[in-house]
Amino acid sequence: MADDGEEQLEFDFGKKKKKSKDKKEKTEGEDGEVTLVSTEWEKGEAYSYDDLLSRLYQIIEDKNPLLGTTKKYIMKPPQVVRVGSKKVGWVNFTEICNLMKRPVDHVINFVLAEFGTEGSTTSDGQLTLKGAYKEKHVESLLRKYIREFVTCEMCKSANTNLDKDSSTRLWSVNCQNCGASRTASSIKTGYHAVTRADRRAAKQKL
């Protein structure tokens, strides 16, 4: 009896397997012809970190054309001429201030503080400085002003505004491209040699 049970068990197991197989074949016949394709996994092209980073930047630029794009900032070189024996004139001073979109008074305060000298503007927009300054000195100073009060630190764009907070009296540089904002450094007075006129003015205050 035990042998018959084992044979019956094997017979039943085989019958169920065959029935399942027939059902599968029938289902495939109803659905139509099925073609089985065996494929092997193949390793694709390996990308380096720089390639992936470049691809990411490219996607960002394609979806946001104005983001991260910097326009070349072209500034006219300062024109400096001699005015007498002890003064120089910055001829295109007002024109450069307008190109930078910065207040003339703010630029004057920066120039006088950095040079540690005295100066004033004329009716034709020229800035007269006391001292023997050359164009290379003025150009170096102009680059410093653009770096501190014009250029955006985030996207390096020059499309910025310089606004003054009425409550704190601090200047802030606001970028029109990326929306970044930062507080501009305060203008620090540089070395100023005490002249005879300064001593005379100090005596008059006593």
mmCIF file of C-alpha atoms in Angstrom:
data_model
loop_
_atom_site.group_PDB
_atom_site.id
_atom_site.type_symbol
_atom_site.label_atom_id
_atom_site.label_comp_id
_atom_site.label_asym_id
_atom_site.label_seq_id
_atom_site.Cartn_x
_atom_site.Cartn_y
_atom_site.Cartn_z
ATOM 1 C CA MET A 1 0.000 0.000 0.000
ATOM 2 C CA ALA A 2 2.821 2.306 0.776
ATOM 3 C CA ASP A 3 4.283 1.699 -2.633
ATOM 4 C CA ASP A 4 0.940 2.411 -4.269
ATOM 5 C CA GLY A 5 0.645 5.647 -2.289
ATOM 6 C CA GLU A 6 4.024 6.807 -3.408
ATOM 7 C CA GLU A 7 3.214 5.962 -7.006
ATOM 8 C CA GLN A 8 -0.117 7.766 -6.688
ATOM 9 C CA LEU A 9 1.618 10.785 -5.180
ATOM 10 C CA GLU A 10 4.145 10.924 -7.966
ATOM 11 C CA PHE A 11 1.377 10.449 -10.524
ATOM 12 C CA ASP A 12 -0.676 13.290 -9.060
ATOM 13 C CA PHE A 13 2.328 15.622 -8.937
ATOM 14 C CA GLY A 14 3.233 14.941 -12.496
ATOM 15 C CA LYS A 15 -0.341 15.396 -13.622
ATOM 16 C CA LYS A 16 -0.611 18.825 -12.003
ATOM 17 C CA LYS A 17 2.625 19.967 -13.574
ATOM 18 C CA LYS A 18 1.490 18.770 -16.972
ATOM 19 C CA LYS A 19 -1.864 20.491 -16.584
ATOM 20 C CA SER A 20 -0.168 23.789 -15.709
ATOM 21 C CA LYS A 21 2.065 23.430 -18.726
ATOM 22 C CA ASP A 22 -0.903 22.780 -20.984
ATOM 23 C CA LYS A 23 -2.652 25.850 -19.609
ATOM 24 C CA LYS A 24 0.381 27.952 -20.305
ATOM 25 C CA GLU A 25 0.583 26.715 -23.833
ATOM 26 C CA LYS A 26 -3.128 27.356 -24.296
ATOM 27 C CA THR A 27 -2.820 30.902 -22.982
ATOM 28 C CA GLU A 28 0.024 31.587 -25.284
ATOM 29 C CA GLY A 29 -1.995 30.191 -28.146
ATOM 30 C CA GLU A 30 -4.916 32.504 -27.389
ATOM 31 C CA ASP A 31 -2.714 35.557 -27.098
ATOM 32 C CA GLY A 32 -0.935 34.799 -30.323
ATOM 33 C CA GLU A 33 2.570 33.899 -31.191
ATOM 34 C CA VAL A 34 5.114 34.763 -28.533
ATOM 35 C CA THR A 35 8.768 35.001 -29.370
ATOM 36 C CA LEU A 36 11.179 34.658 -26.499
ATOM 37 C CA VAL A 37 14.436 36.546 -26.921
ATOM 38 C CA SER A 38 17.280 35.948 -24.555
ATOM 39 C CA THR A 39 19.639 38.868 -24.052
ATOM 40 C CA GLU A 40 22.843 39.197 -22.144
ATOM 41 C CA TRP A 41 23.647 42.229 -19.993
ATOM 42 C CA GLU A 42 26.382 44.369 -21.461
ATOM 43 C CA LYS A 43 28.258 47.054 -19.583
ATOM 44 C CA GLY A 44 27.629 50.501 -21.007
ATOM 45 C CA GLU A 45 29.940 53.455 -21.378
ATOM 46 C CA ALA A 46 31.572 54.607 -18.150
ATOM 47 C CA TYR A 47 31.248 58.348 -17.392
ATOM 48 C CA SER A 48 33.701 60.260 -15.262
ATOM 49 C CA TYR A 49 32.673 62.747 -12.579
ATOM 50 C CA ASP A 50 33.660 65.712 -14.762
ATOM 51 C CA ASP A 51 31.542 64.403 -17.645
ATOM 52 C CA LEU A 52 28.498 64.011 -15.413
ATOM 53 C CA LEU A 53 29.037 67.450 -13.900
ATOM 54 C CA SER A 54 29.318 69.035 -17.347
ATOM 55 C CA ARG A 55 26.166 67.255 -18.426
ATOM 56 C CA LEU A 56 24.334 68.552 -15.366
ATOM 57 C CA TYR A 57 25.428 72.119 -16.044
ATOM 58 C CA GLN A 58 24.340 71.766 -19.664
ATOM 59 C CA ILE A 59 20.878 70.609 -18.618
ATOM 60 C CA ILE A 60 20.560 73.533 -16.189
ATOM 61 C CA GLU A 61 21.641 76.021 -18.856
ATOM 62 C CA ASP A 62 19.204 74.551 -21.408
ATOM 63 C CA LYS A 63 16.273 74.853 -19.000
ATOM 64 C CA ASN A 64 17.378 78.226 -17.560
ATOM 65 C CA PRO A 65 19.166 80.225 -20.279
ATOM 66 C CA LEU A 66 19.623 83.337 -18.116
ATOM 67 C CA LEU A 67 20.886 81.481 -15.064
ATOM 68 C CA GLY A 68 24.636 81.334 -14.703
ATOM 69 C CA THR A 69 25.314 83.210 -17.913
ATOM 70 C CA THR A 70 27.655 86.138 -17.577
ATOM 71 C CA LYS A 71 27.891 88.924 -20.058
ATOM 72 C CA LYS A 72 31.344 90.316 -20.659
ATOM 73 C CA TYR A 73 31.667 93.548 -18.731
ATOM 74 C CA ILE A 74 33.319 96.150 -20.924
ATOM 75 C CA MET A 75 34.447 99.330 -19.210
ATOM 76 C CA LYS A 76 36.068 102.337 -20.806
ATOM 77 C CA PRO A 77 39.584 102.992 -19.543
ATOM 78 C CA PRO A 78 39.954 106.119 -17.408
ATOM 79 C CA GLN A 79 41.400 109.153 -19.126
ATOM 80 C CA VAL A 80 43.723 111.128 -16.862
ATOM 81 C CA VAL A 81 45.369 114.409 -17.831
ATOM 82 C CA ARG A 82 47.638 116.809 -15.986
ATOM 83 C CA VAL A 83 46.033 119.922 -14.541
ATOM 84 C CA GLY A 84 48.817 122.300 -13.595
ATOM 85 C CA SER A 85 51.789 120.947 -11.637
ATOM 86 C CA LYS A 86 50.056 119.432 -8.600
ATOM 87 C CA LYS A 87 46.716 118.149 -9.883
ATOM 88 C CA VAL A 88 45.286 115.674 -12.390
ATOM 89 C CA GLY A 89 41.918 115.495 -14.051
ATOM 90 C CA TRP A 90 39.878 112.330 -14.568
ATOM 91 C CA VAL A 91 38.198 113.411 -17.797
ATOM 92 C CA ASN A 92 35.562 110.672 -18.295
ATOM 93 C CA PHE A 93 34.727 110.219 -14.613
ATOM 94 C CA THR A 94 30.977 110.933 -14.836
ATOM 95 C CA GLU A 95 30.659 108.800 -17.975
ATOM 96 C CA ILE A 96 32.199 105.809 -16.187
ATOM 97 C CA CYS A 97 29.884 106.316 -13.204
ATOM 98 C CA ASN A 98 26.902 106.188 -15.560
ATOM 99 C CA LEU A 99 28.209 103.003 -17.209
ATOM 100 C CA MET A 100 28.550 101.364 -13.795
ATOM 101 C CA LYS A 101 25.112 102.727 -12.765
ATOM 102 C CA ARG A 102 26.566 104.028 -9.533
ATOM 103 C CA PRO A 103 26.014 107.384 -7.769
ATOM 104 C CA VAL A 104 28.707 109.937 -8.521
ATOM 105 C CA ASP A 105 28.994 110.922 -4.861
ATOM 106 C CA HIS A 106 29.587 107.316 -3.796
ATOM 107 C CA VAL A 107 32.369 106.829 -6.354
ATOM 108 C CA ILE A 108 33.963 110.162 -5.368
ATOM 109 C CA ASN A 109 34.007 109.177 -1.699
ATOM 110 C CA PHE A 110 35.645 105.873 -2.585
ATOM 111 C CA VAL A 111 38.305 107.471 -4.801
ATOM 112 C CA LEU A 112 39.192 110.172 -2.287
ATOM 113 C CA ALA A 113 39.320 107.689 0.590
ATOM 114 C CA GLU A 114 41.525 105.220 -1.291
ATOM 115 C CA PHE A 115 43.896 107.844 -2.642
ATOM 116 C CA GLY A 116 43.869 109.825 0.596
ATOM 117 C CA THR A 117 43.601 113.080 -1.260
ATOM 118 C CA GLU A 118 41.225 115.917 -2.058
ATOM 119 C CA GLY A 119 39.182 116.433 -5.180
ATOM 120 C CA SER A 120 36.100 117.944 -6.752
ATOM 121 C CA THR A 121 34.042 117.669 -9.906
ATOM 122 C CA THR A 122 33.717 120.279 -12.604
ATOM 123 C CA SER A 123 30.689 121.286 -14.659
ATOM 124 C CA ASP A 124 31.724 119.035 -17.553
ATOM 125 C CA GLY A 125 31.856 115.904 -15.358
ATOM 126 C CA GLN A 126 35.599 115.846 -14.812
ATOM 127 C CA LEU A 127 37.029 114.838 -11.435
ATOM 128 C CA THR A 128 40.011 116.899 -10.350
ATOM 129 C CA LEU A 129 42.371 115.190 -7.905
ATOM 130 C CA LYS A 130 45.214 116.677 -5.952
ATOM 131 C CA GLY A 131 48.326 114.621 -6.654
ATOM 132 C CA ALA A 132 50.388 113.171 -9.476
ATOM 133 C CA TYR A 133 48.279 110.120 -10.297
ATOM 134 C CA LYS A 134 48.587 108.221 -13.555
ATOM 135 C CA GLU A 135 46.089 106.244 -15.571
ATOM 136 C CA LYS A 136 47.395 102.914 -14.229
ATOM 137 C CA HIS A 137 46.704 104.068 -10.656
ATOM 138 C CA VAL A 138 43.162 105.139 -11.500
ATOM 139 C CA GLU A 139 42.504 101.949 -13.475
ATOM 140 C CA SER A 140 43.639 99.782 -10.564
ATOM 141 C CA LEU A 141 41.365 101.727 -8.232
ATOM 142 C CA LEU A 142 38.465 101.399 -10.660
ATOM 143 C CA ARG A 143 38.897 97.614 -10.779
ATOM 144 C CA LYS A 144 38.739 97.491 -7.000
ATOM 145 C CA TYR A 145 35.541 99.529 -6.948
ATOM 146 C CA ILE A 146 33.892 97.263 -9.543
ATOM 147 C CA ARG A 147 34.896 94.172 -7.567
ATOM 148 C CA GLU A 148 33.494 95.499 -4.280
ATOM 149 C CA PHE A 149 30.452 97.530 -5.362
ATOM 150 C CA VAL A 150 29.400 96.305 -8.827
ATOM 151 C CA THR A 151 30.132 92.613 -9.435
ATOM 152 C CA CYS A 152 27.792 89.961 -8.023
ATOM 153 C CA GLU A 153 29.711 87.443 -5.915
ATOM 154 C CA MET A 154 27.378 84.577 -6.882
ATOM 155 C CA CYS A 155 27.078 84.735 -10.681
ATOM 156 C CA LYS A 156 29.818 87.346 -11.366
ATOM 157 C CA SER A 157 27.362 89.511 -13.262
ATOM 158 C CA ALA A 158 27.636 93.295 -13.445
ATOM 159 C CA ASN A 159 23.863 93.727 -13.794
ATOM 160 C CA THR A 160 23.439 94.885 -10.207
ATOM 161 C CA ASN A 161 21.980 97.796 -8.281
ATOM 162 C CA LEU A 162 23.524 99.600 -5.333
ATOM 163 C CA ASP A 163 20.824 100.445 -2.792
ATOM 164 C CA LYS A 164 21.128 102.144 0.568
ATOM 165 C CA ASP A 165 19.139 101.001 3.579
ATOM 166 C CA SER A 166 17.582 104.037 5.250
ATOM 167 C CA SER A 167 17.511 102.401 8.684
ATOM 168 C CA THR A 168 21.024 100.917 8.815
ATOM 169 C CA ARG A 169 22.568 103.396 6.331
ATOM 170 C CA LEU A 170 24.438 100.489 4.739
ATOM 171 C CA TRP A 171 24.827 99.902 1.032
ATOM 172 C CA SER A 172 23.766 96.584 -0.494
ATOM 173 C CA VAL A 173 24.558 95.104 -3.924
ATOM 174 C CA ASN A 174 21.467 93.443 -5.435
ATOM 175 C CA CYS A 175 21.895 91.257 -8.519
ATOM 176 C CA GLN A 176 19.221 91.478 -11.224
ATOM 177 C CA ASN A 177 20.226 88.140 -12.809
ATOM 178 C CA CYS A 178 20.350 85.608 -9.973
ATOM 179 C CA GLY A 179 18.614 87.650 -7.254
ATOM 180 C CA ALA A 180 21.531 87.441 -4.820
ATOM 181 C CA SER A 181 22.069 90.266 -2.353
ATOM 182 C CA ARG A 182 25.029 91.189 -0.172
ATOM 183 C CA THR A 183 26.021 94.053 2.052
ATOM 184 C CA ALA A 184 28.720 96.169 0.476
ATOM 185 C CA SER A 185 31.826 96.948 2.461
ATOM 186 C CA SER A 186 31.945 100.379 4.001
ATOM 187 C CA ILE A 187 34.281 102.955 2.538
ATOM 188 C CA LYS A 188 37.309 103.259 4.777
ATOM 189 C CA THR A 189 39.331 106.428 4.802
ATOM 190 C CA GLY A 190 42.893 105.815 3.749
ATOM 191 C CA TYR A 191 46.054 107.706 4.638
ATOM 192 C CA HIS A 192 45.723 111.440 4.314
ATOM 193 C CA ALA A 193 48.737 113.685 4.702
ATOM 194 C CA VAL A 194 48.129 116.682 6.929
ATOM 195 C CA THR A 195 48.553 119.799 4.843
ATOM 196 C CA ARG A 196 48.965 123.441 5.786
ATOM 197 C CA ALA A 197 45.299 124.044 4.963
ATOM 198 C CA ASP A 198 44.282 121.252 7.344
ATOM 199 C CA ARG A 199 46.320 122.772 10.160
ATOM 200 C CA ARG A 200 44.816 126.196 9.449
ATOM 201 C CA ALA A 201 41.289 124.751 9.517
ATOM 202 C CA ALA A 202 42.004 122.949 12.792
ATOM 203 C CA LYS A 203 43.220 126.176 14.404
ATOM 204 C CA GLN A 204 40.063 127.987 13.313
ATOM 205 C CA LYS A 205 37.902 125.402 15.080
ATOM 206 C CA LEU A 206 39.695 126.024 18.410
#
